[in-house]
Short mmCIF file of C-alpha atoms in Angstrom, two decimals:
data_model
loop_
_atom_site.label_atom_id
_atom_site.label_comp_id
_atom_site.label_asym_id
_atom_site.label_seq_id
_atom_site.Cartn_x
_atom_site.Cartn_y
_atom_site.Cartn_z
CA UNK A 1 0.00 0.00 0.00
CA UNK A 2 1.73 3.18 -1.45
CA UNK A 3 2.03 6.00 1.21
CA UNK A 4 1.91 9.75 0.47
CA UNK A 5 4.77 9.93 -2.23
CA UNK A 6 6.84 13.34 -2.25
CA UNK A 7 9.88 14.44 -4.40
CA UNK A 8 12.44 15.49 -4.36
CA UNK A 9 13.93 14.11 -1.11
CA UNK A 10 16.47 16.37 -1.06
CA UNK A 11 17.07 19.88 -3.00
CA UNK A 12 19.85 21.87 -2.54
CA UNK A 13 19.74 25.03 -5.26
CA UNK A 14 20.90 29.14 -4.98
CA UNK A 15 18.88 31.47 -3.91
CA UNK A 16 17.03 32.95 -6.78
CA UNK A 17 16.16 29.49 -8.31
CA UNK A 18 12.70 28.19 -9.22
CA UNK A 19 12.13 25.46 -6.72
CA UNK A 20 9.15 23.05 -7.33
CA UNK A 21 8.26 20.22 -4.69
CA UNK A 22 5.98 17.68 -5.67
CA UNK A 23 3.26 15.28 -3.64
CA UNK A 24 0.92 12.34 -4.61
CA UNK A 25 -1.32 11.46 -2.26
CA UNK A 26 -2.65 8.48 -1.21
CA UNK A 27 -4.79 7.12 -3.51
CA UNK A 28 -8.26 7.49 -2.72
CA UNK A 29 -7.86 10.31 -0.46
CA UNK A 30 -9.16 13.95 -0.87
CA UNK A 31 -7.39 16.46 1.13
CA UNK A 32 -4.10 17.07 0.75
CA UNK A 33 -2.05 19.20 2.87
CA UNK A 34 1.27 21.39 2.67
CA UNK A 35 3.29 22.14 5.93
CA UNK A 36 6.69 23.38 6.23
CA UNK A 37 9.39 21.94 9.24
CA UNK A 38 11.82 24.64 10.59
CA UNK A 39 13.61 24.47 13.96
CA UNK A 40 12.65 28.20 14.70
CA UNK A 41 9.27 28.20 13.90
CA UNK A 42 8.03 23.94 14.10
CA UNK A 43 5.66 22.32 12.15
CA UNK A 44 3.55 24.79 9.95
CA UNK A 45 0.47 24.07 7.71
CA UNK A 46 1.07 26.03 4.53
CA UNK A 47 -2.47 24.98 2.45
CA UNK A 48 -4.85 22.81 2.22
CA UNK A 49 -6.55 21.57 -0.68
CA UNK A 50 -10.40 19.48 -0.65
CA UNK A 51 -10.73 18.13 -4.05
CA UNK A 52 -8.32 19.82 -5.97
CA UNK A 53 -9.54 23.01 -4.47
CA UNK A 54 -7.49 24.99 -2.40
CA UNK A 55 -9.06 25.77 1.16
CA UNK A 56 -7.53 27.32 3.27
CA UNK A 57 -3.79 29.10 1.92
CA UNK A 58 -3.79 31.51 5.32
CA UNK A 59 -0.20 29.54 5.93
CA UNK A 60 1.33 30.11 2.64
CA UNK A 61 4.27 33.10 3.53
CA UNK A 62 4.34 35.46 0.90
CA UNK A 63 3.71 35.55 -2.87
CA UNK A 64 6.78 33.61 -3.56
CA UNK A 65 5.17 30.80 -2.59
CA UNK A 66 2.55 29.41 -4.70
CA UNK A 67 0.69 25.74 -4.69
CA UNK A 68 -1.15 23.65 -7.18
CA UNK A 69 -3.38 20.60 -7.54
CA UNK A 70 -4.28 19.74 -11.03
CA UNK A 71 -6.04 16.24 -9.67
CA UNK A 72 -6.24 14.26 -7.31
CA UNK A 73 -3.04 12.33 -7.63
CA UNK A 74 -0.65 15.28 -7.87
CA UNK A 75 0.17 18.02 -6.10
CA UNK A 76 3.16 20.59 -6.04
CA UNK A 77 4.41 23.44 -4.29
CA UNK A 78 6.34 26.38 -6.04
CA UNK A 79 8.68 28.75 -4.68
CA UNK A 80 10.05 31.80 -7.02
CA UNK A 81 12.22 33.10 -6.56
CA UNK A 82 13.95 30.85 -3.57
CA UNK A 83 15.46 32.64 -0.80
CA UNK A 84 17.93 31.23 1.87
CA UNK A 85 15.02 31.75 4.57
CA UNK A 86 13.21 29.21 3.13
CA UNK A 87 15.07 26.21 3.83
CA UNK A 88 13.49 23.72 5.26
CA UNK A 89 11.78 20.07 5.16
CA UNK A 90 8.77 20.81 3.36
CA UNK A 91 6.08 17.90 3.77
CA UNK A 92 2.99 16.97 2.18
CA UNK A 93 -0.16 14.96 4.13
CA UNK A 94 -2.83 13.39 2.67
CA UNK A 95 -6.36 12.11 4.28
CA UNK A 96 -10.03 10.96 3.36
CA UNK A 97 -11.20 14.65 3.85
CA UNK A 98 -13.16 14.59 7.22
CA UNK A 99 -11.37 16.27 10.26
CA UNK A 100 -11.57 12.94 12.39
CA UNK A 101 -9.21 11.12 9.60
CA UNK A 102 -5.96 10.89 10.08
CA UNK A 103 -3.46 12.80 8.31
CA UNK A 104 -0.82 10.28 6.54
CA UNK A 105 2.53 12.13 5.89
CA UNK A 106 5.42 11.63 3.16
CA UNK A 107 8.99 11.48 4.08
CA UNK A 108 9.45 15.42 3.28
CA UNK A 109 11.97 17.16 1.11
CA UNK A 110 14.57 18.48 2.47
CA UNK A 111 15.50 21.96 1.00
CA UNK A 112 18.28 24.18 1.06
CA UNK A 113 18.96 26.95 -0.59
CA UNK A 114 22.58 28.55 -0.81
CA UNK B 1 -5.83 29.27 17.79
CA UNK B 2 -6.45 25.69 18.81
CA UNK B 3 -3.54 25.89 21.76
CA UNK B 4 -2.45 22.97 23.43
CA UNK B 5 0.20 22.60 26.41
CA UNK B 6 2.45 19.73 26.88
CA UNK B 7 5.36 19.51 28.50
CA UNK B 8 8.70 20.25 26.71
CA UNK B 9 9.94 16.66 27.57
CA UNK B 10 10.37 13.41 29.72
CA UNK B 11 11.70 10.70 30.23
CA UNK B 12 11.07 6.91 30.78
CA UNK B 13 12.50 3.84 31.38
CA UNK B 14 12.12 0.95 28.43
CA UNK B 15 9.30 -1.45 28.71
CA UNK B 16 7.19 0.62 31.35
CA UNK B 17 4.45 2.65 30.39
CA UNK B 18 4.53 6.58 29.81
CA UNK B 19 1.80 8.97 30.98
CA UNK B 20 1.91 12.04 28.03
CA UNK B 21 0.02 15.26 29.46
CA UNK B 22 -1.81 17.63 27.03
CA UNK B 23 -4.33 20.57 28.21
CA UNK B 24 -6.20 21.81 25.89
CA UNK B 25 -8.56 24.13 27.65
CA UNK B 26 -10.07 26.14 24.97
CA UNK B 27 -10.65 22.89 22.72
CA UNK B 28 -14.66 23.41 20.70
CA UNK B 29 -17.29 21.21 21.77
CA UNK B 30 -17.13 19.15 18.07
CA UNK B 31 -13.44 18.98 17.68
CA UNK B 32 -11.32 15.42 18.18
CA UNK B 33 -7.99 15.47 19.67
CA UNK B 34 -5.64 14.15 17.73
CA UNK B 35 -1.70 12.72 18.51
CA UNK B 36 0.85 12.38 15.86
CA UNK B 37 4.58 11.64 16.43
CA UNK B 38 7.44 12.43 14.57
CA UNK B 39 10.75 10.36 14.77
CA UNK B 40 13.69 11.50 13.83
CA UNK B 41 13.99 12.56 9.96
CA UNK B 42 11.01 11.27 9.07
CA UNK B 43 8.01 13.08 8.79
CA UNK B 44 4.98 13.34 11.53
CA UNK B 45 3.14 10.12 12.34
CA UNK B 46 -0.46 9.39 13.35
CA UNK B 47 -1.18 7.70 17.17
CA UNK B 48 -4.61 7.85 18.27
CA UNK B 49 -7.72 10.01 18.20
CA UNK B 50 -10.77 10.51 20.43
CA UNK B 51 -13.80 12.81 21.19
CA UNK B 52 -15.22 11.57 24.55
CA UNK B 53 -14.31 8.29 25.04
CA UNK B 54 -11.20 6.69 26.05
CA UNK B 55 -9.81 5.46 22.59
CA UNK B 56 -7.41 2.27 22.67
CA UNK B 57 -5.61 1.38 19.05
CA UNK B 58 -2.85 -1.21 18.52
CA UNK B 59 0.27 2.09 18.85
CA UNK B 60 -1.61 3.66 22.35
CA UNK B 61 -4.51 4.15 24.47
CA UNK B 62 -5.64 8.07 24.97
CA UNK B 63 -7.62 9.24 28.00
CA UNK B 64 -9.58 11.98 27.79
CA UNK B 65 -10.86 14.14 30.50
CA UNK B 66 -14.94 14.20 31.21
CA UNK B 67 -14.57 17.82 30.57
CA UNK B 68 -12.27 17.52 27.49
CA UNK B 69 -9.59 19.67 28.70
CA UNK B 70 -7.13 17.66 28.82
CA UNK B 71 -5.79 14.40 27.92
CA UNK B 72 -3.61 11.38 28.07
CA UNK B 73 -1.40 9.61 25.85
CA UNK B 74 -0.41 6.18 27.72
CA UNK B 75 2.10 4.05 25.80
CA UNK B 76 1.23 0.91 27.80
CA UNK B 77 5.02 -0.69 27.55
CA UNK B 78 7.94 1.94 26.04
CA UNK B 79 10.22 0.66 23.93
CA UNK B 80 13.45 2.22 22.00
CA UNK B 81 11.64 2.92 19.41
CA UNK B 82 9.26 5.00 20.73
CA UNK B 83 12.04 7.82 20.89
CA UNK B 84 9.95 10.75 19.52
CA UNK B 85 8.82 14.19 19.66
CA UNK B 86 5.07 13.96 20.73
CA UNK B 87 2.33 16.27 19.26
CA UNK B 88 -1.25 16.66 20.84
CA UNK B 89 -3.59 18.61 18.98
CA UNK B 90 -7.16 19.64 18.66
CA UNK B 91 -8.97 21.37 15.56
CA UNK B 92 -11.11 20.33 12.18
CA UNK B 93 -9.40 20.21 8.58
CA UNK B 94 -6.59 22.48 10.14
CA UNK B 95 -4.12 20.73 12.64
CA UNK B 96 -1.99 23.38 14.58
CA UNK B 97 1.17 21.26 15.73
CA UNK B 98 2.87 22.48 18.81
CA UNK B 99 6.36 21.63 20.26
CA UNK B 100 5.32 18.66 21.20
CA UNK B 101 6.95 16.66 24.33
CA UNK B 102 10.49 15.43 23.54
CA UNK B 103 10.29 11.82 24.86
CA UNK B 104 13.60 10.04 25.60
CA UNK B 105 13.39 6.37 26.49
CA UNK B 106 16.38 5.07 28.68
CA UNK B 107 17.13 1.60 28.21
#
């Protein structure tokens, strides 16, 4: 049984790159979620989608950052231009779209910029 | 903001069972309480979740407080494995994670 499925698992790129990180969800499921991992600041939701639809991008730091779900199975997250603030392990969630479901994680990608 | 409080960290000794604290005073009348861990560089991982009732699964059991202010995590036997940063949480669609307790098993 596949989990959720994220790549790269590691990115390490200059600042001023195009950085795209990429998700697919569990199959099945119909909420995906974005969070971003940083020793100052912890575990931080960055958007949610609800079929293909994003819900809730309140997270989602400045216009830098942008996030996309063309359908169900894919996913990614966009950041243009990269600065070295943003490095971090960036990780995706997926569930079956109620709020008592658990949230089933990927293995995160860890990015640094230079 | 769906606050929770948990201490920054314990300790326990391996195969005996660990008590994890979590207030979470200002927790809505509909929302579950959820607890995810997250072992070391590898992304968070689901435990247990309840609403009123004590919840037992296969990972934990989780005690929750008649007046849902608080709760318990209770890993019934620790083992080395169960080295992990601890995350108790309340909310709908939107999970606010913590800083979790810091749980270091000693063997």
């Amino acid at each position: 049984d596949a989990g959720v499925i994220q790549s790269p698992r590691h990115e390490v790129t200059e600042m001023g790159q195009e950085v795209t990180l990429r998700c697919k969800p569990i199959s099945g499921h119909n909420s995906l979620f974005w969070y971003r991992q940083t020793m100052m600041r912890g575990l931080e939701l960055l958007i949610y989608f609800n079929n293909n639809v994003p819900i809730d991008d309140s997270g989602m730091p400045e216009d830098r950052f942008s996030a996309k779900m063309p359908n169900a199975s894919f996913s990614t997250l966009k950041i243009q231009p990269s600065e070295p603030r943003d490095s971090a392990v960036y990780f995706c969630a997926s569930n079956g779209g109620t709020s008592n479901q658990p949230q089933h994680f990927g293995d995160g990608t860890r990015l640094s910029i230079l | 903001d769906a606050k929770t409080t948990q201490p920054n960290s314990m300790e326990s000794n391996e195969e005996e069972p660990v008590h994890l604290p979590c207030n979470h005073s200002t927790i809505s009348g509909t929302d579950y309480i959820h607890w995810y861990r997250q072992l070391p560089s590898q992304g968070p991982e689901y435990v247990i979740h309840g609403l009123t009732s004590n919840v037992n699964n296969r990972m934990a059991s989780l005690a929750i407080a008649e007046d849902r202010k608080s709760s318990t995590l209770i890993l019934h036997r620790a083992t080395l494995r169960d080295a992990a940063v601890y995350y108790c949480m309340w909310g709908g669609d939107k999970l606010t994670f913590g800083t979790g307790t810091r749980l270091t098993i000693i063997p």
